[in-house]
XYZ file of C-alpha atoms in Angstrom:
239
model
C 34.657 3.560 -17.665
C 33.000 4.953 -14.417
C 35.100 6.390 -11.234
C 37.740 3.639 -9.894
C 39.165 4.077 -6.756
C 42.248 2.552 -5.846
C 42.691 1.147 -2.227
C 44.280 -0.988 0.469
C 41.730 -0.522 3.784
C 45.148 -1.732 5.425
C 45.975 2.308 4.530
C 44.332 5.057 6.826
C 43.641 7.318 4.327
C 42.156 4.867 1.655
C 39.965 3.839 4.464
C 39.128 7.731 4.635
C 38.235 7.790 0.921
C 36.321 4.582 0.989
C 34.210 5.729 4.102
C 32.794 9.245 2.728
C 32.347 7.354 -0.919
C 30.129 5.071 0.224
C 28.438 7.669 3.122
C 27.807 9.702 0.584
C 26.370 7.001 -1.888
C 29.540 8.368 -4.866
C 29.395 5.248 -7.737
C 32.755 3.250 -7.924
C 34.570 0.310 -9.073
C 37.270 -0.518 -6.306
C 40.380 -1.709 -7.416
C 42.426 -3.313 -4.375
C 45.956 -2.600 -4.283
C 47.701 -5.253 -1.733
C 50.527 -2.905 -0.765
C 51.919 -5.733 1.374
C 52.788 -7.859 -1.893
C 53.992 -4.859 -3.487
C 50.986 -4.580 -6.482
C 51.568 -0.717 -5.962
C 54.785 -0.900 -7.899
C 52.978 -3.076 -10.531
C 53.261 -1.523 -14.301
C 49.518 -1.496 -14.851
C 49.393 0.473 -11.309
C 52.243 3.145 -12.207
C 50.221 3.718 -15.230
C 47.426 5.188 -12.862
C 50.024 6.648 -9.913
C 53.545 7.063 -10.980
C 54.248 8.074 -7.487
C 52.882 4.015 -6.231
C 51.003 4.659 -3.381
C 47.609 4.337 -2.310
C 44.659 5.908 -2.571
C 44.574 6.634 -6.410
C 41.659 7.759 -8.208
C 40.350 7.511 -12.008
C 37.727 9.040 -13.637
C 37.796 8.254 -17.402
C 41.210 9.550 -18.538
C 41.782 11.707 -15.915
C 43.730 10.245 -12.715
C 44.616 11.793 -9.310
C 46.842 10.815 -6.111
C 46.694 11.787 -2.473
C 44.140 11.201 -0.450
C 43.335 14.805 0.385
C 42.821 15.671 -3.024
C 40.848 12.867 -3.600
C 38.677 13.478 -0.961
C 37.953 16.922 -2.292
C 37.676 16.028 -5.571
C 34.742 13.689 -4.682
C 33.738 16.267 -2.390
C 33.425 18.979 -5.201
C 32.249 16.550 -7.986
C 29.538 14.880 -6.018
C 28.223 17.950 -4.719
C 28.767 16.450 -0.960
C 26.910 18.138 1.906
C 28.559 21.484 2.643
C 29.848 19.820 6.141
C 32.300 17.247 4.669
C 34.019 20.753 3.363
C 32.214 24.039 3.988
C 32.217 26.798 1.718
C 32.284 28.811 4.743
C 35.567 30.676 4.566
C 36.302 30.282 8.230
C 35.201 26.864 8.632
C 37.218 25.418 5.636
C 39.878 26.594 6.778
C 39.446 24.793 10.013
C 38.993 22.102 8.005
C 42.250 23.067 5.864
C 45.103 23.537 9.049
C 43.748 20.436 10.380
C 44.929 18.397 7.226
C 47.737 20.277 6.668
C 48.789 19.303 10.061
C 48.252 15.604 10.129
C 50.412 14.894 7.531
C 53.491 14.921 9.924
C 52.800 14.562 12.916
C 49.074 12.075 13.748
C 50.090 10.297 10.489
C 53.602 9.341 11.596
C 52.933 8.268 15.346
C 49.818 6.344 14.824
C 51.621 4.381 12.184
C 54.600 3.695 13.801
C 53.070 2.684 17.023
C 51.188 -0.426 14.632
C 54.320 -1.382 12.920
C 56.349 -1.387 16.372
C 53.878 -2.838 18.396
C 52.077 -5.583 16.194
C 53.954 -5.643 12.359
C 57.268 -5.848 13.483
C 57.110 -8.601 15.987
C 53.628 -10.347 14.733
C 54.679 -9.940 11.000
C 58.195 -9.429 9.873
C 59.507 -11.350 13.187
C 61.367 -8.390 14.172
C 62.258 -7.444 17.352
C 61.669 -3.561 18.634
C 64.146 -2.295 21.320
C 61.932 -0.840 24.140
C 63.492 2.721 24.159
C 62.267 2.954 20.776
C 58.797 1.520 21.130
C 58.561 4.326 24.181
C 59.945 6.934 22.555
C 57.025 6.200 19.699
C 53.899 6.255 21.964
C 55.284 8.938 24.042
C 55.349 11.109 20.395
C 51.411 9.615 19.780
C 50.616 10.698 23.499
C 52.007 14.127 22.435
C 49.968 14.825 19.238
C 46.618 12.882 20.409
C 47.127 15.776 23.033
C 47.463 18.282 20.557
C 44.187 16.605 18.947
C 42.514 17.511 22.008
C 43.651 20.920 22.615
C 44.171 22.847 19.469
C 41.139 21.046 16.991
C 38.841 19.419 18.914
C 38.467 21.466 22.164
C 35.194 21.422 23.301
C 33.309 21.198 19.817
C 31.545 17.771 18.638
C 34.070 17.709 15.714
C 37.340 18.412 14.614
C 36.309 21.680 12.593
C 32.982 22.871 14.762
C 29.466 21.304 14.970
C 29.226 18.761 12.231
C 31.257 15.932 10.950
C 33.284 16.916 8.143
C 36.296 14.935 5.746
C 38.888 16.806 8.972
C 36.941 14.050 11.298
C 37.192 11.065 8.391
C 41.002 11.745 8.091
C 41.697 11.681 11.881
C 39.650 8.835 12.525
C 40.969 6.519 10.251
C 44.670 7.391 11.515
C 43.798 6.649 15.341
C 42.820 3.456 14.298
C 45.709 1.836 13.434
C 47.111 1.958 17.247
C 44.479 0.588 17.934
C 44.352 -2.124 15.971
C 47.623 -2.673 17.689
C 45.832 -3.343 20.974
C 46.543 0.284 22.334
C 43.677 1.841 24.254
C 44.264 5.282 23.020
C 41.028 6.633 24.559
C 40.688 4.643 27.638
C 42.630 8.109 29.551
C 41.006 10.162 27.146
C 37.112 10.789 27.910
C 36.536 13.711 25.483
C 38.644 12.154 22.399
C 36.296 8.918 23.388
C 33.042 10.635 22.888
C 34.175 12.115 19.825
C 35.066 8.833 18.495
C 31.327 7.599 19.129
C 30.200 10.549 17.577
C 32.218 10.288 14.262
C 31.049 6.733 13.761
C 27.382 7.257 14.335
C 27.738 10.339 11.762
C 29.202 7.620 9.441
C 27.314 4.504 10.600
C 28.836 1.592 12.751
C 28.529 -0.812 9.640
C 30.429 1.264 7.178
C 32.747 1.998 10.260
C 33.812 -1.425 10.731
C 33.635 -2.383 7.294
C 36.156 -0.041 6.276
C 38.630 -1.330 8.864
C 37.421 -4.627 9.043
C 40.845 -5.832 6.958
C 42.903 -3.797 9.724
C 41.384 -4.765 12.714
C 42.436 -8.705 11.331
C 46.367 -7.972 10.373
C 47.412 -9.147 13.815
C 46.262 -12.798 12.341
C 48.324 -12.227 9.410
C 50.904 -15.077 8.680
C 54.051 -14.245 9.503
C 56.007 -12.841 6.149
C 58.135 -14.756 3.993
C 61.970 -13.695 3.323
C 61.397 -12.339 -0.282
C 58.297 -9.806 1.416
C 60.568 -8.801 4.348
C 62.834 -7.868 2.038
C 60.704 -6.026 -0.395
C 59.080 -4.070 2.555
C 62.561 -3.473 4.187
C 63.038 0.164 3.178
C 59.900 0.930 3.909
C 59.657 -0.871 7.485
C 62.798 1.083 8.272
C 60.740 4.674 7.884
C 58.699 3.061 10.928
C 61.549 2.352 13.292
């Protein structure tokens, strides 16, 4: 058996994964894992991640979780172009501090902004006091800020001239706000050109169809009561 990725393009980083496979024409069988009807949890996916989350990778017997390592996996494997993750010391470890900072701080806002602005009311029917919902995009304001000033200054990408899997990762997060209907680079001129710049680098088909399942969960059907409250622990990390 070949390389099998396992994804949910609902998930920022699988969409990250999924984007540079295909840009950079890696072989793979995808294996969708609807994290909304809990199939993470499933036995045959433990097997293959006993940690149950998505992305998950398998290459004959040997598997592999997080997206970061799976990214640079591919990266190393594949023999990617050098900008995706430079063997320049200096510039991968631009590359380096910018996902080691994502993790808690872009991650967290951008996601919680979707679930409180479109999941919670469109999907699980749940009402989002306002306070919080402010307090949320007031936090995103604060690190798309931080974006601007401490990575992207005035470079074409995250980590210096050329696209690399910093750009793919950071991408993919700002997305999900707006997915949510929040113009997060309407104010934002310089974070706005990057954008256009990361998806011509990656190609405006592959670019929307990557998020193509996002940009359509506001039509989702409203949740039944055994999904709400399967997802309720996890929709409480969002509030």
């Amino acid at each position: 058996m070949g390389l099998e990725l396992y994804l949910d393009l609902l998930s920022q980083p699988c969409r990250a994964v999924y984007i540079f496979a295909k840009k950079n024409s890696i072989p793979f069988e995808l294996r969708t894992v609807d994290l909304l009807k809990g199939q993470n949890h499933s036995d045959d996916f433990v097997q293959v991640n006993p940690l149950r989350k998505v992305p998950a990778l398998k290459d004959g017997d040997f598997t592999l979780a997080e997206s970061v390592a799976i990214l640079l996996y591919l990266a190393r494997k594949y023999e990617a172009p050098d900008h995706w993750y430079p063997q320049d010391l200096q510039a991968r470890a631009r590359v380096d501090e910018y996902l080691s900072w994502q993790h808690t701080a872009l991650r967290m806002s951008c996601t919680r902004t979707m679930w409180q602005k479109m999941m919670f009311p469109i999907f699980l029917g749940q009402r989002v006091p306002p306070e919080t919902l402010a307090n949320t995009l007031a936090e995103l304001d604060r690190c798309l800020q931080l974006l601007e000033d401490k990575f992207l200054k005035d470079q074409d990408f995250l980590a210096g001239p050329h696209i690399s899997v910093a750009d793919l990762v950071a991408i993919t997060e700002l997305m999900h706000p707006v997915s949510a209907g929040c113009d997060i680079f309407k104010s934002r001129p310089k974070l706005a050109a990057w954008r256009q710049r990361v998806e011509a680098a990656v190609g405006e088909d592959l670019f929307r169809e990557a998020h193509a399942v996002l940009m359509k969960a506001k039509d989702l059907p409203p949740a039944d009561t055994a999904m709400k409250e399967r997802l309720k622990p996890l929709a409480q990390l969002f509030l």
